[in-house]
Amino acid sequence: MADIDVLRDVAPGVMPAYRALVASGELYSDAAQGMAAEKLQSLWVKLRGYDPQPKAAGQNGWVGKLLRRKQVDEAGEHPNGLYLVGEVGRGKSMLMDLFFAAADVPRKRRIHFHEFMQETHKRFHKIKADPAVSDPIPPLADMIAAEAALLCFDEFQVHDIVDAMILGRLFEALFERAVVVVATSNTLPDDLFKGKPGRDAFLPFIALIKKHLDVLVLEAARDYRRERVQGLRAWYVPANRYADAALEEVFGELTAGVPAGPESLYVSGRKVVVPLAANGVAWFDFSALCGVALGPGDYLALATHFSALLIDGIPRLSPDNFDEARRFVTLVDALYEHRVKLYASAAALPDELYKSGEGAAIFERTASRLVEMQSEEYMRLPHLT
Ligand SMILES: Nc1ncnc2c1ncn2[C@@H]1O[C@H](COP(=O)(O)OP(=O)(O)OP(=O)(O)O)[C@@H](O)[C@H]1O
Ligand SMILES: [Mg+2]
């Protein structure tokens, strides 16, 4: 993470990497993070060379058969994973990324949990379409376990009854296949899917998570994300080179030295190109975002994937550029609903962006949301994925 040079000559492992970043001044020393790093370090040690062998075709029964490796004891047990939970900006993703980068596991995968679930549903339906398959879960679990013996999930969360229904059996099958799971979340396992219809049927999944993952509440001293951009405004007017420089600074703080580059998101099989992204933060020029044929699904994908978005060059909007204005309204709704933090440079303040003509009434709500999105309260809300 952070500054690659700092980590170049450091001993392998999470703890040495964390210490080096603190020593270099890239990170503040934080006792709670230090404890979490130690916990991850002990998992890192247990997982050195972890490579459970996937089931050969036609073989039955996993436990006892699949693993001869030292990491899995005779009872077929494998190390518990870790569920890192805490408030926003505490460094959960940062620590998990250090762990993931250091993990000496030949087959490992780090993925945003929301994307994992989308991919999983697609695969599930594809397998289900095969009349020869009576139960899609075992082949689906085989597929996932063959790709990764270590799965790191960022922003673990369950909103959806369809997810909730599939998760219990899928995770049971993954744990049987010796997959180790590390996750970050803003929600304690006991609070997952709370208050939703169908919660009772979901409880065995919570029990399963608590059995196979150690839960660690990361009570870091501060919201480091907020702190890094404290004093930096969110809305810059006009969109000139001073605004550009300010957005550069925001981007630098939010990405904390993680190298940035273009990224692609796949939405219903289509590719949406993100010009610049790193560490869950994306940067777009207004015309690349609202001047092209993107729709609600694309904006929703951006809003779930990225916790912060920078947009430069928002122009004044009017009936003359109605398509752009309409897309911008849809975009802001998606960002607002998912509590994405928005930083922008614009020709005017939100209330002045769309003054008159057809559509001005609709824009009132957008302007009001844009104002709210600059508040301290909004900035403190967790990203909803
Ligand atoms: N000890 C620290 N000193 C300085 N910066 C830090 C420290 N810990 C984390 N950060 C930075 O603070 C920002 C937020 O950290 P991170 O994204 O890991 O938080 P998080 O706990 O995953 O938050 P969320 O729940 O919103 O996903 C990142 O840019 C990260 O690099
Ligand atoms: Mg995070």
Coordinates of C-alpha atoms and ligand atoms in Angstrom, one line a residue:
M1 CA 0.0 0.0 0.0
A2 CA 0.9 3.6 0.5
D3 CA 4.5 4.2 -0.5
I4 CA 5.8 1.2 -2.3
D5 CA 9.5 2.3 -1.7
V6 CA 9.0 2.2 2.0
L7 CA 8.0 -1.4 1.8
R8 CA 10.7 -2.5 -0.5
D9 CA 13.3 -3.7 2.0
V10 CA 11.0 -4.7 4.8
A11 CA 10.7 -8.2 6.1
P12 CA 7.7 -10.0 4.8
G13 CA 4.4 -9.9 6.8
V14 CA 1.8 -7.5 7.8
M15 CA 3.4 -6.2 11.0
P16 CA 6.7 -5.3 9.4
A17 CA 4.8 -3.5 6.6
Y18 CA 2.6 -1.6 9.1
R19 CA 5.6 -0.7 11.3
A20 CA 7.5 0.6 8.3
L21 CA 4.6 2.8 7.2
V22 CA 4.4 4.2 10.7
A23 CA 8.1 4.8 10.9
S24 CA 8.1 6.5 7.5
G25 CA 5.4 8.9 8.7
E26 CA 2.9 7.6 6.1
L27 CA 0.7 6.3 8.9
Y28 CA 0.1 7.6 12.4
S29 CA 0.9 5.0 15.1
D30 CA -2.4 3.7 16.4
A31 CA -2.6 1.1 19.2
A32 CA -5.8 -0.6 18.0
Q33 CA -4.4 -0.9 14.5
G34 CA -1.2 -2.3 15.9
M35 CA -3.3 -5.0 17.7
A36 CA -5.2 -5.8 14.5
A37 CA -1.9 -5.9 12.6
E38 CA -0.6 -8.5 15.1
K39 CA -3.7 -10.6 14.7
L40 CA -3.3 -10.5 10.9
Q41 CA 0.4 -11.2 11.3
S42 CA -0.4 -14.5 13.2
L43 CA -2.8 -15.5 10.4
W44 CA -0.2 -14.5 7.9
V45 CA 2.3 -16.9 9.6
K46 CA -0.3 -19.8 9.6
L47 CA -1.1 -19.2 6.0
R48 CA 2.5 -19.3 4.7
G49 CA 2.4 -21.5 1.6
Y50 CA -1.3 -22.4 2.2
D51 CA -2.4 -24.4 -0.7
P52 CA -5.2 -26.9 0.0
Q53 CA -5.6 -29.2 -3.0
P54 CA -8.9 -28.9 -4.8
K55 CA -11.0 -32.1 -5.1
A56 CA -10.1 -34.2 -8.2
A57 CA -13.0 -34.9 -10.4
G58 CA -15.2 -37.8 -9.2
Q59 CA -13.7 -37.8 -5.7
N60 CA -16.1 -37.6 -2.8
G61 CA -15.8 -36.0 0.5
W62 CA -13.5 -33.1 1.2
V63 CA -12.5 -33.3 4.8
G64 CA -9.5 -35.4 5.5
K65 CA -9.0 -36.1 1.9
L66 CA -8.2 -32.8 0.4
L67 CA -5.4 -31.6 2.5
R68 CA -2.1 -33.1 3.4
R69 CA -0.5 -29.8 4.0
K70 CA 0.8 -28.8 7.4
Q71 CA -1.6 -25.9 7.8
V72 CA -4.5 -28.3 8.0
D73 CA -4.5 -30.5 11.0
E74 CA -5.6 -34.1 11.1
A75 CA -9.2 -33.3 11.8
G76 CA -9.3 -31.4 8.6
E77 CA -9.4 -28.0 10.4
H78 CA -8.0 -25.0 8.7
P79 CA -7.1 -21.6 10.3
N80 CA -9.9 -19.3 11.2
G81 CA -10.2 -16.2 9.0
L82 CA -10.7 -12.7 10.4
Y83 CA -13.7 -10.3 10.4
L84 CA -12.5 -6.8 10.8
V85 CA -15.3 -4.5 11.9
G86 CA -15.4 -0.9 12.9
E87 CA -16.5 2.6 12.1
V88 CA -15.6 4.3 8.9
G89 CA -12.1 5.4 8.1
R90 CA -10.5 3.3 10.9
G91 CA -8.0 1.6 8.6
K92 CA -9.8 -1.7 8.1
S93 CA -9.3 -1.8 4.3
M94 CA -5.8 -0.5 4.6
L95 CA -4.8 -3.3 7.0
M96 CA -6.5 -5.9 5.0
D97 CA -4.7 -4.7 1.8
L98 CA -1.4 -4.9 3.6
F99 CA -2.3 -8.4 4.7
F100 CA -3.4 -9.4 1.2
A101 CA -0.3 -8.0 -0.5
A102 CA 1.9 -9.8 2.0
A103 CA 0.0 -13.1 2.1
D104 CA 2.2 -16.0 0.9
V105 CA -0.7 -17.9 -0.6
P106 CA -0.5 -19.0 -4.2
R107 CA -4.2 -18.7 -4.9
K108 CA -5.6 -15.6 -3.3
R109 CA -8.2 -13.1 -4.2
R110 CA -9.3 -9.7 -2.9
I111 CA -12.7 -8.5 -4.1
H112 CA -15.4 -6.0 -3.1
F113 CA -18.1 -8.1 -1.5
H114 CA -20.9 -6.5 -3.6
E115 CA -19.0 -7.5 -6.8
F116 CA -18.4 -11.0 -5.5
M117 CA -22.1 -11.4 -4.9
Q118 CA -23.0 -10.2 -8.4
E119 CA -20.5 -12.6 -9.9
T120 CA -21.8 -15.4 -7.7
H121 CA -25.4 -14.9 -8.8
K122 CA -24.4 -14.9 -12.4
R123 CA -22.4 -18.1 -12.0
F124 CA -25.2 -19.7 -9.9
H125 CA -27.8 -19.1 -12.7
K126 CA -25.4 -20.4 -15.3
I127 CA -24.8 -23.6 -13.5
K128 CA -28.5 -24.0 -12.6
A129 CA -29.4 -23.8 -16.3
D130 CA -27.5 -27.1 -16.8
P131 CA -30.2 -29.8 -16.5
A132 CA -27.5 -32.3 -15.4
V133 CA -26.9 -30.3 -12.2
S134 CA -29.4 -30.9 -9.4
D135 CA -27.8 -28.6 -6.8
P136 CA -25.7 -25.7 -8.1
I137 CA -24.0 -24.9 -4.8
P138 CA -21.3 -27.7 -4.8
P139 CA -20.0 -26.9 -8.3
L140 CA -20.2 -23.2 -7.6
A141 CA -18.1 -23.7 -4.4
D142 CA -15.7 -25.9 -6.3
M143 CA -15.2 -23.1 -8.8
I144 CA -14.6 -20.4 -6.2
A145 CA -12.3 -22.6 -4.1
A146 CA -10.3 -23.6 -7.1
E147 CA -9.6 -19.9 -7.8
A148 CA -8.6 -18.9 -4.2
A149 CA -7.8 -20.6 -0.9
L150 CA -7.7 -17.1 0.6
L151 CA -10.6 -14.8 -0.1
C152 CA -10.4 -11.2 1.1
F153 CA -13.7 -9.3 1.0
D154 CA -13.9 -5.6 1.3
E155 CA -17.1 -4.0 2.7
F156 CA -18.9 -7.2 3.7
Q157 CA -22.6 -6.4 3.9
V158 CA -25.9 -8.2 3.3
H159 CA -28.9 -6.2 2.1
D160 CA -30.6 -8.5 -0.2
I161 CA -32.8 -11.5 0.6
V162 CA -31.5 -13.2 -2.6
D163 CA -28.0 -12.9 -1.2
A164 CA -29.1 -13.9 2.2
M165 CA -30.6 -17.1 0.8
I166 CA -27.6 -18.2 -1.1
L167 CA -24.9 -17.2 1.4
G168 CA -25.4 -19.9 4.1
R169 CA -25.0 -22.9 2.0
L170 CA -22.3 -21.3 -0.2
F171 CA -20.1 -20.3 2.7
E172 CA -20.6 -23.7 4.3
A173 CA -19.4 -25.3 1.1
L174 CA -16.4 -22.9 0.9
F175 CA -15.3 -23.6 4.5
E176 CA -15.6 -27.4 3.7
R177 CA -13.2 -26.7 0.9
A178 CA -10.8 -25.1 3.3
V179 CA -11.2 -21.6 2.0
V180 CA -10.0 -19.0 4.5
V181 CA -12.0 -15.7 4.5
V182 CA -10.9 -12.3 5.7
A183 CA -13.4 -9.5 5.6
T184 CA -13.8 -5.8 6.5
S185 CA -17.2 -4.5 7.4
N186 CA -19.0 -1.7 9.2
T187 CA -21.5 -4.2 10.7
L188 CA -21.0 -6.7 13.4
P189 CA -21.9 -10.3 12.3
D190 CA -24.8 -10.3 14.8
D191 CA -26.2 -7.2 13.2
L192 CA -26.0 -8.4 9.6
F193 CA -29.4 -8.4 7.9
K194 CA -31.0 -7.1 11.1
G195 CA -34.6 -6.1 11.0
K196 CA -35.1 -7.6 7.5
P197 CA -37.8 -10.0 6.6
G198 CA -36.3 -13.5 6.4
R199 CA -33.7 -12.8 9.1
D200 CA -34.4 -16.0 11.0
A201 CA -33.4 -18.1 8.0
F202 CA -30.2 -16.1 7.9
L203 CA -29.1 -16.8 11.5
P204 CA -27.2 -20.0 10.7
F205 CA -25.1 -18.0 8.3
I206 CA -24.2 -15.6 11.1
A207 CA -23.3 -18.6 13.3
L208 CA -21.1 -20.0 10.5
I209 CA -19.3 -16.7 10.1
K210 CA -18.6 -16.5 13.8
K211 CA -17.3 -20.1 13.8
H212 CA -14.9 -19.7 10.9
L213 CA -13.8 -16.1 11.3
D214 CA -12.5 -14.4 14.5
V215 CA -14.3 -11.1 14.9
L216 CA -12.0 -8.2 15.7
V217 CA -13.5 -4.8 16.4
L218 CA -11.1 -2.2 15.2
E219 CA -11.5 0.7 17.6
A220 CA -8.9 2.9 16.0
A221 CA -8.6 6.3 17.6
R222 CA -9.8 8.4 14.7
D223 CA -11.6 8.5 11.3
Y224 CA -8.3 8.8 9.4
R225 CA -10.1 9.3 6.1
R226 CA -12.0 12.3 7.4
E227 CA -8.8 13.6 9.0
R228 CA -6.8 13.3 5.8
V229 CA -9.2 15.6 4.0
Q230 CA -10.1 17.8 7.0
G231 CA -10.0 21.4 6.1
L232 CA -10.3 20.6 2.4
R233 CA -13.6 21.7 0.9
A234 CA -15.8 19.4 -1.1
W235 CA -17.1 21.9 -3.7
Y236 CA -14.8 24.2 -5.6
V237 CA -16.0 27.2 -7.6
P238 CA -15.1 28.1 -10.3
A239 CA -13.6 25.1 -12.0
N240 CA -10.2 26.7 -12.6
R241 CA -6.6 25.5 -12.1
Y242 CA -6.8 26.3 -8.3
A243 CA -9.8 24.0 -8.1
D244 CA -7.8 21.4 -10.0
A245 CA -4.9 21.7 -7.6
A246 CA -7.3 21.4 -4.7
L247 CA -8.8 18.2 -6.2
E248 CA -5.3 16.8 -6.7
E249 CA -4.7 17.3 -3.0
V250 CA -8.0 15.6 -2.1
F251 CA -7.2 12.7 -4.4
G252 CA -3.7 12.3 -2.9
E253 CA -5.0 12.3 0.6
L254 CA -7.8 9.8 -0.1
T255 CA -5.6 7.4 -2.0
A256 CA -2.8 7.7 0.6
G257 CA -0.1 6.9 -1.9
V258 CA -1.7 3.9 -3.5
P259 CA -0.8 4.0 -7.1
A260 CA -3.7 5.2 -9.3
G261 CA -4.6 4.2 -12.8
P262 CA -7.6 3.5 -15.1
E263 CA -10.0 0.9 -14.0
S264 CA -12.9 -0.9 -15.6
L265 CA -16.2 -1.9 -14.1
Y266 CA -18.4 -4.4 -15.8
V267 CA -22.1 -3.5 -15.7
S268 CA -24.5 -6.1 -17.2
G269 CA -21.7 -7.3 -19.5
R270 CA -20.7 -3.8 -20.6
K271 CA -17.5 -2.1 -19.7
V272 CA -17.5 1.3 -17.9
V273 CA -14.1 2.9 -18.0
V274 CA -13.0 4.8 -14.9
P275 CA -10.2 7.2 -16.1
L276 CA -8.4 7.3 -12.7
A277 CA -8.9 5.3 -9.6
A278 CA -7.2 3.9 -6.5
N279 CA -8.1 2.8 -3.0
G280 CA -11.9 3.0 -3.6
V281 CA -11.7 6.5 -5.0
A282 CA -12.4 7.5 -8.6
W283 CA -11.9 10.7 -10.5
F284 CA -13.9 11.7 -13.6
D285 CA -14.2 14.7 -15.8
F286 CA -17.8 15.8 -15.9
S287 CA -18.2 15.2 -19.6
A288 CA -16.8 11.7 -19.3
L289 CA -19.4 10.9 -16.6
C290 CA -22.5 12.8 -17.7
G291 CA -21.8 13.7 -21.3
V292 CA -21.8 10.1 -22.5
A293 CA -24.5 7.4 -22.7
L294 CA -24.3 6.1 -19.1
G295 CA -27.5 5.2 -17.3
P296 CA -28.8 4.5 -13.8
G297 CA -27.2 1.0 -13.7
D298 CA -23.8 2.4 -14.4
Y299 CA -24.1 5.2 -11.8
L300 CA -25.3 2.6 -9.3
A301 CA -22.3 0.4 -10.0
L302 CA -20.0 3.4 -9.5
A303 CA -21.8 4.3 -6.3
T304 CA -21.4 0.9 -4.8
H305 CA -17.8 0.3 -6.0
F306 CA -16.3 3.6 -4.9
S307 CA -16.6 5.3 -1.5
A308 CA -15.5 8.7 -2.8
L309 CA -15.8 10.3 -6.2
L310 CA -14.1 13.4 -7.7
I311 CA -15.7 15.2 -10.6
D312 CA -14.1 18.2 -12.2
G313 CA -15.6 20.7 -14.5
I314 CA -19.3 20.6 -13.7
P315 CA -20.8 23.3 -16.0
R316 CA -23.9 25.4 -15.5
L317 CA -26.9 23.2 -16.6
S318 CA -30.0 24.3 -18.5
P319 CA -32.5 23.0 -21.0
D320 CA -29.7 23.3 -23.6
N321 CA -27.7 20.5 -22.0
F322 CA -30.7 18.7 -20.6
D323 CA -29.3 15.2 -21.2
E324 CA -26.2 16.0 -19.2
A325 CA -28.4 17.6 -16.5
R326 CA -30.7 14.6 -16.3
R327 CA -27.8 12.2 -16.0
F328 CA -26.2 14.3 -13.3
V329 CA -29.5 14.2 -11.3
T330 CA -29.5 10.4 -11.6
L331 CA -25.8 10.2 -10.6
V332 CA -26.3 12.4 -7.6
D333 CA -29.2 10.3 -6.4
A334 CA -27.1 7.1 -6.7
L335 CA -24.2 8.8 -4.8
Y336 CA -26.4 10.2 -2.1
E337 CA -28.2 6.9 -1.6
H338 CA -25.0 5.0 -1.2
R339 CA -23.3 7.8 0.9
V340 CA -20.5 8.3 -1.5
K341 CA -18.3 11.3 -0.7
L342 CA -18.3 13.7 -3.5
Y343 CA -15.6 16.3 -4.3
A344 CA -16.2 18.5 -7.3
S345 CA -15.2 21.6 -9.1
A346 CA -18.0 23.5 -10.8
A347 CA -19.0 26.7 -12.5
A348 CA -21.4 27.5 -9.7
L349 CA -22.6 26.5 -6.2
P350 CA -25.2 23.7 -6.3
D351 CA -28.2 26.1 -5.9
E352 CA -27.0 28.2 -8.8
L353 CA -26.2 25.3 -11.2
Y354 CA -29.6 25.0 -12.8
K355 CA -31.5 28.2 -12.5
S356 CA -34.4 28.2 -14.9
G357 CA -36.3 26.4 -17.6
E358 CA -37.6 22.9 -17.9
G359 CA -36.2 20.6 -15.3
A360 CA -35.2 23.3 -12.9
A361 CA -37.8 22.0 -10.3
I362 CA -36.3 18.5 -10.5
F363 CA -32.9 20.0 -9.9
E364 CA -34.0 21.6 -6.6
R365 CA -33.8 18.2 -4.9
T366 CA -30.4 17.5 -6.4
A367 CA -29.1 20.9 -5.3
S368 CA -30.4 20.3 -1.8
R369 CA -28.7 16.8 -1.7
L370 CA -25.4 18.3 -3.0
V371 CA -25.5 20.8 -0.1
E372 CA -26.2 18.1 2.4
M373 CA -23.4 16.0 0.9
Q374 CA -20.9 18.7 1.9
S375 CA -22.0 18.6 5.6
E376 CA -19.8 17.1 8.4
E377 CA -22.7 14.7 9.3
Y378 CA -22.9 13.3 5.7
M379 CA -19.1 13.0 5.5
R380 CA -19.2 10.8 8.6
L381 CA -21.7 8.3 7.3
P382 CA -20.4 4.9 6.2
H383 CA -20.4 4.1 2.5
L384 CA -23.4 1.9 1.7
T385 CA -22.5 -0.9 -0.7
Ligands
LIG1 N1 -2.9 5.2 11.1 C1 -3.2 5.9 10.0 N2 -2.6 7.0 9.7 C2 -2.9 7.8 8.6 N3 -3.8 7.4 7.7 C3 -4.4 6.3 7.9 C4 -4.2 5.5 9.1 N4 -5.0 4.4 9.0 C5 -5.7 4.5 7.9 N5 -5.4 5.6 7.2 C6 -5.9 6.1 5.9 O1 -7.2 6.6 6.2 C7 -8.1 6.3 5.1 C8 -9.2 5.4 5.5 O2 -8.7 4.1 5.8 P1 -9.5 2.8 5.3 O3 -10.0 3.0 3.9 O4 -8.6 1.6 5.5 O5 -10.7 2.8 6.4 P2 -11.8 1.8 6.6 O6 -11.8 1.4 8.0 O7 -11.7 0.7 5.6 O8 -13.1 2.7 6.3 P3 -14.6 2.2 5.7 O9 -15.3 1.6 6.8 O10 -15.2 3.5 5.3 O11 -14.3 1.3 4.5 C9 -7.2 5.6 4.0 O12 -6.7 6.6 3.1 C10 -6.0 5.1 4.9 O13 -4.9 4.9 4.1
MG2 MG -12.9 0.2 3.9

